Tab-separated table of C-alpha atoms in Angstrom:
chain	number	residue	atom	x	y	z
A	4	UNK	CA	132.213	82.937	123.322
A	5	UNK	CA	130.680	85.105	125.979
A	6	UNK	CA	129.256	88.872	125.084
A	7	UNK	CA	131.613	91.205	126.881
A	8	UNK	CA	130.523	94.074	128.847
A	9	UNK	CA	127.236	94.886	130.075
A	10	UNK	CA	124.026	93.380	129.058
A	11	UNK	CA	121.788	96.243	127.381
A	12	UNK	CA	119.686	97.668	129.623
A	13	UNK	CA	116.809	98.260	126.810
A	14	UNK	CA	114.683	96.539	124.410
A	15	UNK	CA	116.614	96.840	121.419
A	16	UNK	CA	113.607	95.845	119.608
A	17	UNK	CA	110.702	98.902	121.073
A	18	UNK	CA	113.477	101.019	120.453
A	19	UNK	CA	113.795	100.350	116.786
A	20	UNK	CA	110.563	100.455	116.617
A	21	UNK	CA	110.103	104.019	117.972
A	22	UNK	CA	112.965	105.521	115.850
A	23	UNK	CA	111.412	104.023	112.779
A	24	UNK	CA	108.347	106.261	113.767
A	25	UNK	CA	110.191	109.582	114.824
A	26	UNK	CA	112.083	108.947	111.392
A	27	UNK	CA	109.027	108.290	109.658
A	28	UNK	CA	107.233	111.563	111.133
A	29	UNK	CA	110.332	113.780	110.723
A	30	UNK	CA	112.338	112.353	107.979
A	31	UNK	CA	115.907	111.895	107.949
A	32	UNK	CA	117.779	115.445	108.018
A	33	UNK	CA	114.533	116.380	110.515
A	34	UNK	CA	115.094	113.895	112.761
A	35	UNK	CA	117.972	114.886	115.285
A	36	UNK	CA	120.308	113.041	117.333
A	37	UNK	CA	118.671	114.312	120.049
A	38	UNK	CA	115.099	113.607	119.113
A	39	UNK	CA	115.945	109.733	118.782
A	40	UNK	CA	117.562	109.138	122.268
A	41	UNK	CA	114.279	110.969	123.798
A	42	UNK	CA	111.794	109.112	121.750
A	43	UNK	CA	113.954	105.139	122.215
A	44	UNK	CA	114.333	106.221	125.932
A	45	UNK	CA	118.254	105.677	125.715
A	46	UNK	CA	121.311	107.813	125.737
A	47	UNK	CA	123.856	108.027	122.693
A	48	UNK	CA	126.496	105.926	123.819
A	49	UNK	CA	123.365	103.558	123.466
A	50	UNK	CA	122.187	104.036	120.459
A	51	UNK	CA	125.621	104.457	119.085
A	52	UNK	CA	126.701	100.707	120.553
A	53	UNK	CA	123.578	99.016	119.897
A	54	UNK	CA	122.633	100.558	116.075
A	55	UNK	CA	125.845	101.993	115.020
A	56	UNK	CA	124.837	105.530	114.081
A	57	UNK	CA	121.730	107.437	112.798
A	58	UNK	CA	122.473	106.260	109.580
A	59	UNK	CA	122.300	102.876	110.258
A	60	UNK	CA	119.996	103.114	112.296
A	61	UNK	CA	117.617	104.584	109.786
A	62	UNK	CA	118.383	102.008	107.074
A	63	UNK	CA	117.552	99.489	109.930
A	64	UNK	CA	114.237	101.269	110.424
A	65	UNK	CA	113.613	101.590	106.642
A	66	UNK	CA	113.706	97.492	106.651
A	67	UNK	CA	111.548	97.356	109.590
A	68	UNK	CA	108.966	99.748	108.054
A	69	UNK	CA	109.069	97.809	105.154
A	70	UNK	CA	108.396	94.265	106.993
A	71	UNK	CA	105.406	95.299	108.917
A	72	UNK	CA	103.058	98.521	108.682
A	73	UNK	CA	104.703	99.321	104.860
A	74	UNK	CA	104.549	95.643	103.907
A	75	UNK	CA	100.690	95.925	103.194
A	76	UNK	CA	100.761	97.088	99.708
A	77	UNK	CA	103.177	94.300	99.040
A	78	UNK	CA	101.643	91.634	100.750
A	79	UNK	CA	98.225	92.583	98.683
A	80	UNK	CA	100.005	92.544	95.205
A	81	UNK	CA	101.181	89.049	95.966
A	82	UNK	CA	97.881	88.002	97.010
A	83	UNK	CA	95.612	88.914	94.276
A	84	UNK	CA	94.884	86.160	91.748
A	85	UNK	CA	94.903	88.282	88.707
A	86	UNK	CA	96.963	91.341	88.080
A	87	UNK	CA	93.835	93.577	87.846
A	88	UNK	CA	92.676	92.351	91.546
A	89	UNK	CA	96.847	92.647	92.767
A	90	UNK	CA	97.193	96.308	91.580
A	91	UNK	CA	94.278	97.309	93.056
A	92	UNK	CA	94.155	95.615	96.554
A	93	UNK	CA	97.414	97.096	96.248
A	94	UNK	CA	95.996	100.615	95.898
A	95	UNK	CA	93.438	99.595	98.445
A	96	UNK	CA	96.036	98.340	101.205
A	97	UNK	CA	97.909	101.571	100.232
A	98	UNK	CA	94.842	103.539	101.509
A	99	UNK	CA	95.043	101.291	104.782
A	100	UNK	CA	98.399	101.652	105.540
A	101	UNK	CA	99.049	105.318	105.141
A	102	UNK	CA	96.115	106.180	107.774
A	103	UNK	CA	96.536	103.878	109.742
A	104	UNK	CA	95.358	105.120	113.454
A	105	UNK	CA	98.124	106.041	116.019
A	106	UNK	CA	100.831	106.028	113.803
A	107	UNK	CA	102.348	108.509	111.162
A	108	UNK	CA	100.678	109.700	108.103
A	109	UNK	CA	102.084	108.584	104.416
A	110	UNK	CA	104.600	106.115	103.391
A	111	UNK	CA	108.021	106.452	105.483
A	112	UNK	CA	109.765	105.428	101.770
A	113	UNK	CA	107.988	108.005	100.129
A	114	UNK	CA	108.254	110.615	102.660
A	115	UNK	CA	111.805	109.650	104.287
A	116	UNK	CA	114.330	111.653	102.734
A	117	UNK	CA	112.712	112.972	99.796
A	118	UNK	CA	114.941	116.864	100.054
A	119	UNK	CA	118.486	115.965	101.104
A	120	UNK	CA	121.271	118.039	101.271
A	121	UNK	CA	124.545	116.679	99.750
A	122	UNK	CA	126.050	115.495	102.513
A	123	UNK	CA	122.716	112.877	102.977
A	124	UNK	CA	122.496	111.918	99.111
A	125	UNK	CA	123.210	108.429	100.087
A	126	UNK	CA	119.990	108.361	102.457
A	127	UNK	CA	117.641	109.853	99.221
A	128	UNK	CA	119.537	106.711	96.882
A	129	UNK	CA	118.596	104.176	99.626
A	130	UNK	CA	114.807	105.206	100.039
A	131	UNK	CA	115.039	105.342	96.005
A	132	UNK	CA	116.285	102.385	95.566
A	133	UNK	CA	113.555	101.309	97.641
A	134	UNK	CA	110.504	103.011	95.875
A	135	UNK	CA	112.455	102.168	92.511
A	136	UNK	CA	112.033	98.141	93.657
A	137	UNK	CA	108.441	98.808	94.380
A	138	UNK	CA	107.661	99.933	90.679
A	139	UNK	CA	109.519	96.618	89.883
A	140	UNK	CA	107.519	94.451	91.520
A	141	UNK	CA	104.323	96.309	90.251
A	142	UNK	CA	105.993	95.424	87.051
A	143	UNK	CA	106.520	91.814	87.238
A	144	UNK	CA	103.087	91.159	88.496
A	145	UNK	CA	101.981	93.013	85.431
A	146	UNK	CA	104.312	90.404	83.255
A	147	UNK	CA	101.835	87.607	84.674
A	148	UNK	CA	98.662	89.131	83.806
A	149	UNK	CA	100.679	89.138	80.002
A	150	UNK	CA	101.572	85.661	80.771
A	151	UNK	CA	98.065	85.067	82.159
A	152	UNK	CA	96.416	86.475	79.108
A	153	UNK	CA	94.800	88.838	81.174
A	154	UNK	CA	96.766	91.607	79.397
A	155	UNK	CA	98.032	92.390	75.979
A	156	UNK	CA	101.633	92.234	75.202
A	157	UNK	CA	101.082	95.415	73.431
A	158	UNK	CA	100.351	96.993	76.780
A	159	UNK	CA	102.818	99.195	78.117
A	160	UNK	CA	103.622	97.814	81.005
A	161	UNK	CA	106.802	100.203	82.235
A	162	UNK	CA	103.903	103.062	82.200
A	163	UNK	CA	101.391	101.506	83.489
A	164	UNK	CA	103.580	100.125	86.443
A	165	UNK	CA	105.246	103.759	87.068
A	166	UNK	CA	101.756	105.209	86.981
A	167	UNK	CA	100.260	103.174	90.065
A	168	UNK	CA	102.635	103.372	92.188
A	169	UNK	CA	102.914	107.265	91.499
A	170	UNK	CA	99.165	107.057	92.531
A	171	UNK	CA	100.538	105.272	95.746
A	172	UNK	CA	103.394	107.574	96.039
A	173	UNK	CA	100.404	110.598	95.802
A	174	UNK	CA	98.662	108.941	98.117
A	175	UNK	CA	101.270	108.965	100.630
A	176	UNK	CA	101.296	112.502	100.254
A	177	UNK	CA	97.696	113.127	100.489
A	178	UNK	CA	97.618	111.229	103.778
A	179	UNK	CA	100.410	113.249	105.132
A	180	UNK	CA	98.369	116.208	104.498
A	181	UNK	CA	95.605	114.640	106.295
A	182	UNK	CA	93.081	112.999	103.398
A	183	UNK	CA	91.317	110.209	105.194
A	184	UNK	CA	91.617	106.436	104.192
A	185	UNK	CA	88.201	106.816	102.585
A	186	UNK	CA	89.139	109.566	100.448
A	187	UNK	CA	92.159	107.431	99.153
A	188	UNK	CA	90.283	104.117	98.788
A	189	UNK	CA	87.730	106.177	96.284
A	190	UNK	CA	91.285	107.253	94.514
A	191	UNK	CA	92.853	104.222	94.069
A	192	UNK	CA	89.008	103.427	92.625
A	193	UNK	CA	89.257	106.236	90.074
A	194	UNK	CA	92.792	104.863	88.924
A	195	UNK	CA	92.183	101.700	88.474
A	196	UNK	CA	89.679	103.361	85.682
A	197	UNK	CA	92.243	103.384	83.439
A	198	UNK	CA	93.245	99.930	83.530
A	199	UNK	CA	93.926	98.283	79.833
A	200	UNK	CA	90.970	96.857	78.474
């Protein structure tokens, strides 16, 4: 069946991708209507037809964030071959990734919608959900170092999985206020100090 109505007259896509950044500069509640139709170039009627809303619209630009510039950390915990060398190119890609030039400082999950007011408490359990996932997955690849034998079963691993990615989650904070990626990288050096034996 044919699309009624008139084609778009926009890139759906470069406008996505310049709300994710006004979102990930202001936040949610800080980001206005009117601040998104300036910064995606489009009018409301627009944005309304083509994203549904500003709340969609951000949990569209959460995913996106997450599948390119805040998909480093993952990618790197995936790719290291023990859990030691995952958790800390983690850390490492962390330092990238929240300083990266041209773009805004810190971790849009971190930083989205981290002071909501009650009407927005759905936005702060979406980006929670979120950063709760990421301590998952910090968690599991700690279960195969266990597995590995890299690390003891007597090894704590709901601490020690909560405690990087709070570093990363400091991080993101630290960036925002401007520490530079070298700063960081010598960070995520000093945490990984404290790695089990």
């Amino acid at each position: 069946m044919a699309e009624r109505g008139r084609p778009r007259g926009f890139d759906r896509d470069a406008a996505l991708q310049r709300a994710m950044e006004v979102f990930w500069e202001r936040g949610y509640e800080g980001t206005s209507l009117s601040d998104l139709t300036t910064a995606m170039g489009i009018n409301a009627p627009s944005l309304y037809g083509a994203f549904g809303g500003k709340e969609a619209l951000f949990r569209e630009a959460v995913e996106r964030y997450r599948h390119t510039d805040g998909g480093m950390t993952d990618v790197a915990l995936r790719k290291g071959k023990t859990a030691r060398a995952a958790v800390e190119g983690m850390l490492m890609a962390a330092a990238t990734a929240l300083t990266l030039p041209g773009k805004p400082k810190g971790c849009f999950v971190v930083l989205g919608a981290t002071n909501c007011t009650p009407a927005n408490q759905g936005m702060a359990a979406f980006l929670r959900s979120h950063r709760l996932a990421s301590t998952q997955h910090v968690r599991e690849r700690l279960e195969q170092g266990v597995a590995d034998g890299e690390l003891s079963p007597e090894v704590d691993l709901d601490t020690l999985a909560r405690y990087f990615t709070t570093v990363v989650q400091g991080m993101s904070l630290q960036a925002r206020d401007g520490v530079k990626r070298a700063e960081l990288e010598r960070v995520a050096r000093a945490a990984m100090a404290i790695w089990p034996g």
